[in-house]
Coordinates of C-alpha atoms in Angstrom, one line a residue:
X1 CA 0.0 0.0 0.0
X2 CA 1.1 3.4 -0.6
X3 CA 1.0 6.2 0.9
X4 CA 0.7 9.8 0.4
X5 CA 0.2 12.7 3.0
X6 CA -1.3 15.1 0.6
X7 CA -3.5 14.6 -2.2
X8 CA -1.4 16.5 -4.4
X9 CA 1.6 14.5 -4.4
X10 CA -0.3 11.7 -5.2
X11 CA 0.8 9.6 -8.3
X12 CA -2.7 9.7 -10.7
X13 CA -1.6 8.1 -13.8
X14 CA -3.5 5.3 -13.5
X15 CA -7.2 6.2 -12.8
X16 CA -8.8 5.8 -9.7
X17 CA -11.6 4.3 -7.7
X18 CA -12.1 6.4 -4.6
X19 CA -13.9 6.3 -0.9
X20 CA -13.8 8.8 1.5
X21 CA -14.0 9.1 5.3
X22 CA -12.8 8.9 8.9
X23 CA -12.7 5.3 8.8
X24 CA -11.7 5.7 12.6
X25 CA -11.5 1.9 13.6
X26 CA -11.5 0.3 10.8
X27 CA -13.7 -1.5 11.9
X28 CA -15.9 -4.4 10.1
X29 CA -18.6 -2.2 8.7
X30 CA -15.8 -0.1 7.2
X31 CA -13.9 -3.3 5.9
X32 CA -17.3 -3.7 4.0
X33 CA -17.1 -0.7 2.0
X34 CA -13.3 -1.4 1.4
X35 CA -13.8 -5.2 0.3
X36 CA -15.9 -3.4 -2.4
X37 CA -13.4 -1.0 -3.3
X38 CA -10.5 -3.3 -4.0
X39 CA -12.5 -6.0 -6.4
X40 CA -14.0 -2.8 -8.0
X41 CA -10.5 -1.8 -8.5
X42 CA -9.3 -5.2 -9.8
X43 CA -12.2 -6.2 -12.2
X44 CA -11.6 -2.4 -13.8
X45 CA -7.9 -1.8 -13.7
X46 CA -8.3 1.0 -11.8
X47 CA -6.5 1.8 -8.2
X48 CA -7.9 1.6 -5.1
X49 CA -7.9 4.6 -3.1
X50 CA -8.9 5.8 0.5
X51 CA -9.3 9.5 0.8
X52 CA -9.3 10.7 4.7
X53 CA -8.1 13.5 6.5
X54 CA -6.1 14.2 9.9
X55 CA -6.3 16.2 12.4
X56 CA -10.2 14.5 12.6
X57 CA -12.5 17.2 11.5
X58 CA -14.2 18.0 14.7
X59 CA -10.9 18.7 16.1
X60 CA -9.8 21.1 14.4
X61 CA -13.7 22.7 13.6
X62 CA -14.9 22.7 17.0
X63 CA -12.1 23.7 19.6
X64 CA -13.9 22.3 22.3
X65 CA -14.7 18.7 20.9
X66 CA -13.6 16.1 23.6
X67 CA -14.0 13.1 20.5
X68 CA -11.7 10.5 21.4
X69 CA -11.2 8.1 18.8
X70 CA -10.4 4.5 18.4
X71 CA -7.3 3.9 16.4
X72 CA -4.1 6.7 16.0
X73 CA -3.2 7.3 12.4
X74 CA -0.2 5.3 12.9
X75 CA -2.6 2.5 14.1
X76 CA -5.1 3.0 11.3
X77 CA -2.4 2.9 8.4
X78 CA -1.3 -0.4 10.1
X79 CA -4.8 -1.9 10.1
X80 CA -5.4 -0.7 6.5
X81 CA -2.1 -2.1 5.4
X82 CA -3.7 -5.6 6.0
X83 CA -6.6 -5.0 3.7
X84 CA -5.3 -5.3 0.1
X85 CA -5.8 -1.3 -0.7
X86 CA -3.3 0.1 -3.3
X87 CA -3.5 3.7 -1.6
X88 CA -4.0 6.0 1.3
X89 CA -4.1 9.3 1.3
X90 CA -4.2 11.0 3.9
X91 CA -5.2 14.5 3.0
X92 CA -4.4 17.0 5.6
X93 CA -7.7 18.9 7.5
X94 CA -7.4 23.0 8.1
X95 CA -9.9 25.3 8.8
X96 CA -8.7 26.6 5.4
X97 CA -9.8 22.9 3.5
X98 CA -12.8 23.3 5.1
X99 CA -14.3 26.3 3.3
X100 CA -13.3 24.6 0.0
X101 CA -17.2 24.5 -1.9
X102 CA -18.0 21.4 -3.4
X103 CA -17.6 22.2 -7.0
X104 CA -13.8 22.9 -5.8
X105 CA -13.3 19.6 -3.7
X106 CA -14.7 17.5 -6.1
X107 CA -13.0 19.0 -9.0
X108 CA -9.3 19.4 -7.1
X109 CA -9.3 16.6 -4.7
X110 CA -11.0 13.7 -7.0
X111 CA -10.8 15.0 -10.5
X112 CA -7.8 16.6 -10.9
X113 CA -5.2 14.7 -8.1
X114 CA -7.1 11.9 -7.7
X115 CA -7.9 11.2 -11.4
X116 CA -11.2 9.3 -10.3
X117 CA -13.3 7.2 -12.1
X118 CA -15.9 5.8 -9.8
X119 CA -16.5 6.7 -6.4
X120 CA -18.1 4.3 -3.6
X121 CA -19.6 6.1 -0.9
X122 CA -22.1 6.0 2.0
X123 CA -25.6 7.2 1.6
X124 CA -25.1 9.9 4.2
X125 CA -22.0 11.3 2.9
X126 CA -21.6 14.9 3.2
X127 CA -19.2 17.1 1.6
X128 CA -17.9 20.9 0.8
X129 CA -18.3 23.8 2.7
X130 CA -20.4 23.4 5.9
X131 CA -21.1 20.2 4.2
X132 CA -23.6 21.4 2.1
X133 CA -23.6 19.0 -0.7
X134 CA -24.3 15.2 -1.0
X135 CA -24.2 12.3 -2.6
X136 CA -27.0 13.5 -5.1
X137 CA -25.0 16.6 -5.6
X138 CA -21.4 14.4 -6.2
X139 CA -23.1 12.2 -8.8
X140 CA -24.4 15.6 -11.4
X141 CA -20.7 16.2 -10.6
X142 CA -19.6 13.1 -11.6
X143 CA -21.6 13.3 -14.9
X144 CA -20.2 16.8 -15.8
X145 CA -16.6 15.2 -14.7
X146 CA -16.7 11.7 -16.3
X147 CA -16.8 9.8 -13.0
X148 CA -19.6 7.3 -11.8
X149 CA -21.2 7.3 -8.6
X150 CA -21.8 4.1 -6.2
X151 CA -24.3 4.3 -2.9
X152 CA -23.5 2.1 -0.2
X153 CA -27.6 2.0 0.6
X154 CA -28.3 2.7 4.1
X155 CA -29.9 -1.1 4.2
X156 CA -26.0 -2.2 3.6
X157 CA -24.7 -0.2 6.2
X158 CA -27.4 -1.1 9.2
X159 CA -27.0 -4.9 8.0
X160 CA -23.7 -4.5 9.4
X161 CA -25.1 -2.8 12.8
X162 CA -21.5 -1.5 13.1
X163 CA -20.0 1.7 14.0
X164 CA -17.7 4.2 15.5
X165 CA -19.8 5.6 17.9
X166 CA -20.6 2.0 19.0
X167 CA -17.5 1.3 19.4
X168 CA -16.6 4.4 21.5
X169 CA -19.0 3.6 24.0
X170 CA -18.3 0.2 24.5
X171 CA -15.0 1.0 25.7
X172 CA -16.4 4.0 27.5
X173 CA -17.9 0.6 29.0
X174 CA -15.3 -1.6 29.6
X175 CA -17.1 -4.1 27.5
X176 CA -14.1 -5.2 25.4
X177 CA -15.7 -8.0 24.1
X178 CA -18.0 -6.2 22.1
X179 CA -15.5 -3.7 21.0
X180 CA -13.4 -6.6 19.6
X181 CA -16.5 -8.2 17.6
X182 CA -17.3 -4.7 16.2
X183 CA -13.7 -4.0 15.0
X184 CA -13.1 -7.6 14.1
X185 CA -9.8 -7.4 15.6
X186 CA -8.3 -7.2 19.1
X187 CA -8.5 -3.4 20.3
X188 CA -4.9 -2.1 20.9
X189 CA -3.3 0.9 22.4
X190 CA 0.5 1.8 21.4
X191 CA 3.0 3.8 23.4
X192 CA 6.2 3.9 25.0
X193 CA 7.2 1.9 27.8
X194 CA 8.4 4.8 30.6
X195 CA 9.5 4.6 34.2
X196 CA 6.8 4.1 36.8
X197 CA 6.4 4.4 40.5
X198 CA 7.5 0.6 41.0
X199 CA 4.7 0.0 43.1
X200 CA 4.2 -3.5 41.2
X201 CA 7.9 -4.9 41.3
X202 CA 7.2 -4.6 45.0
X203 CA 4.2 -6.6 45.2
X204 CA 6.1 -9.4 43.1
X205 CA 4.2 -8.0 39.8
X206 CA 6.4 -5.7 37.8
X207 CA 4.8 -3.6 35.5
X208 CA 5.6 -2.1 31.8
X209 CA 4.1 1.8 32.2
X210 CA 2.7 2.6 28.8
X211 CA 2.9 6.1 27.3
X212 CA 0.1 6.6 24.8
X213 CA 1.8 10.1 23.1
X214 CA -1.5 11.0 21.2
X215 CA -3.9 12.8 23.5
X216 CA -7.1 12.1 21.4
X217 CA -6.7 8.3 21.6
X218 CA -9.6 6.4 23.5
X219 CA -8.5 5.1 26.9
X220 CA -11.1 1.6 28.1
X221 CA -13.0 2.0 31.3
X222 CA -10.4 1.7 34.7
X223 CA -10.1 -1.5 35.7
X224 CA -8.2 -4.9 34.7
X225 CA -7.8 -6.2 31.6
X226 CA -6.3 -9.8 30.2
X227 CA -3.7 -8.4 27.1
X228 CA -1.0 -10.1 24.8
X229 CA 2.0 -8.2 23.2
X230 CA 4.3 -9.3 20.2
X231 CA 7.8 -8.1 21.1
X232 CA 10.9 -8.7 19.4
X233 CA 8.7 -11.1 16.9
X234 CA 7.2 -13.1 20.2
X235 CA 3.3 -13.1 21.6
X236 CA 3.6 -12.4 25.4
X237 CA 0.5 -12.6 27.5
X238 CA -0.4 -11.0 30.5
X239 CA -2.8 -8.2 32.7
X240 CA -2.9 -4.7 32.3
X241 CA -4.2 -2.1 35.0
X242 CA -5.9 1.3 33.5
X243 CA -6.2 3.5 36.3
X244 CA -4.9 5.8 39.7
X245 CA -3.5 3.0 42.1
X246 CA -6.0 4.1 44.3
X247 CA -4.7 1.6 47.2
X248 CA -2.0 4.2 47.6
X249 CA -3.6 7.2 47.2
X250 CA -2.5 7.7 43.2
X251 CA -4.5 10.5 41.1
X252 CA -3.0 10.3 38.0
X253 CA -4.3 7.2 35.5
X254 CA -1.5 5.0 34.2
X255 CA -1.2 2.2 32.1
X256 CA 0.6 -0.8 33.4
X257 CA 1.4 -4.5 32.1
X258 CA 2.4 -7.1 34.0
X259 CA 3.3 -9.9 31.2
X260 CA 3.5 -13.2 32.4
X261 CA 6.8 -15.8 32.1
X262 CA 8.9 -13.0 31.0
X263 CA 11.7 -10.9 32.1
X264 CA 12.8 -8.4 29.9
X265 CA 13.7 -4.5 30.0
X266 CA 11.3 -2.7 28.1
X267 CA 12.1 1.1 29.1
X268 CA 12.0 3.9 26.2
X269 CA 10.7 0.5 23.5
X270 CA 7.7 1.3 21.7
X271 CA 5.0 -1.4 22.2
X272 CA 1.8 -2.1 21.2
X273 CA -1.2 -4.2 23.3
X274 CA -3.7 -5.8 22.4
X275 CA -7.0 -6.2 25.1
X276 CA -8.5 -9.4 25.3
X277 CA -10.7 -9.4 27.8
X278 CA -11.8 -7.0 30.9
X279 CA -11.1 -8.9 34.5
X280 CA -12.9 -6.3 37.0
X281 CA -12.9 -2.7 38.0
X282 CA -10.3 -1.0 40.0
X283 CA -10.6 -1.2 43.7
X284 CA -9.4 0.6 46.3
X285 CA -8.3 -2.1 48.9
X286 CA -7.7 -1.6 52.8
X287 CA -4.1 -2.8 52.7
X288 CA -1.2 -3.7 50.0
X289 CA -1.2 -7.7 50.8
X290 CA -5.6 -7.4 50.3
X291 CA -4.4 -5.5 46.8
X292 CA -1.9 -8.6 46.2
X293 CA -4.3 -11.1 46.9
X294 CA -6.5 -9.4 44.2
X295 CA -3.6 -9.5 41.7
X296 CA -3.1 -13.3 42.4
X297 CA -6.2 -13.5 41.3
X298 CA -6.6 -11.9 38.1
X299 CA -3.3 -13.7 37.0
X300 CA -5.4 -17.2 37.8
X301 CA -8.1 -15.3 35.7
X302 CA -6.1 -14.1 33.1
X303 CA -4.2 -17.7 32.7
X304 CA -7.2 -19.6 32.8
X305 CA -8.6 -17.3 30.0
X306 CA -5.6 -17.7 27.6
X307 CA -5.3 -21.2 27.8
X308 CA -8.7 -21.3 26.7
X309 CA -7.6 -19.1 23.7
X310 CA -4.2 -21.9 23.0

């Protein structure tokens, strides 16, 4: 897959077939529309192409958004990687784009660096300034502009029962489970492994503190989860706390990983984790040894669930 970070460099000498969107998740309503894309691509000769944007929209539109979304761009371009798509582009989002009218987007962003030929896209699409304009609107376009115009029918889309939002408050949730069938892969958070407090290593449960750099990722309900790891080409298992230690009085939420049968250094390495299943919430317990106790048996948990997995 290649990959451009603005629409203008992008390589159009082959023509294009084109969908546009968030796809934050890429989850298996999205993999739906982008399964379509790629045989439509294939049976014409054409390239498949995704057209998003980053920052996210609402980010930059409304300066008080709070959206938290599901995958980084550096996790989504990993998760599109897998799917058989000749290109991403990943269009940059300014206040500036935004006022572009729809005549203009269409004919700069599709037409003219895109070099489209048919465009797939959801019945609710919206586009142009104030997003004015839909998919209606892009298809007298696409006559006047030699390029065809495919619905994805809102019967398609709510067969599927799938979508961000859902996903969002699942984890909001803690329900993990659901978020995974939903995405159709394990959820995962990446970061860098930084120095901690410690508390674990003293409790005979060191702990990997995660670092998640990008402040708009989504964060799963506080409490315990069961998590795997691949690092240095090997899946490690083990349980991962999200919260503020509140056994000793901690205010500040951290991410830590205890990862079973393994000893390794992991400070300043960039990892990624995958959630597998949610144990309990966090707890405040009366003493350190009732909070050990606890974590002897979420490990009996966690085991018990993985060998079910194996």
């Amino acid at each position: 897959m290649k990959r451009y970070t603005d629409a203008k460099t992008y390589d159009n000498q082959i023509p294009s077939v084109v969908t546009i969107g968030t796809f934050d998740g890429v989850h298996v309503g999205h993999k739906k529309i982008i399964d379509r894309l790629v045989e439509n691509a294939k049976k014409n000769d054409l390239e498949s192409v995704i057209l998003t944007f980053f920052p996210h929209p609402r980010i930059v539109l409304q300066q008080d958004s709070d959206i938290k979304l599901i995958t980084t761009l550096e996790e989504r371009i990993q998760i599109l990687e897998e799917t058989g798509l000749s290109s991403l582009v990943i269009h940059p989002f300014t206040k500036e784009f935004s006022r572009l009218s729809a005549e203009d987007y269409v004919t700069q962003m599709l037409v003219e660096n895109l070099n489209v030929r048919h465009v797939i896209i959801g019945y609710d699409h919206r586009f142009g300034r104030n997003r004015n304009s839909d998919i209606t609107d892009l298809a007298l376009y696409g006559q006047k502009q030699n390029f065809t115009v495919e619905e994805i029918s809102k019967q398609d889309v709510e067969d599927v029962a799938v979508s961000s939002t859902k996903i969002r408050e699942a984890l909001k949730e803690g329900d993990i489970v659901k978020a995974n069938t939903y995405l159709g892969y394990e959820f995962m958070l990446t970061g860098t492994v930084i120095q901690g407090k410690k508390l674990g290593r003293k409790l005979s449960y060191p702990t990997a503190n995660l670092y998640i750099e990008e402040p708009y990722k989504i964060i799963p309900k506080n409490g315990v989860y069961v998590v795997k790891s691949q690092i240095d080409t090997k899946t490690y298992y083990g349980m991962m706390n999200i919260g503020t230690n509140p056994t000793v009085n901690g205010t500040q939420q951290s991410i830590e990983t205890h990862f079973f049968d393994a000893s390794f250094n992991l400070y300043d390495k960039k990892i990624q984790i995958r959630i597998l299943n949610r144990i309990r919430d966090e707890k405040k317990f009366d003493s350190l040894e009732q909070l050990q106790n606890a974590m002897q048996q979420d490990e009996d948990f966690s085991r018990d669930f993985i060998n079910s997995l194996l």
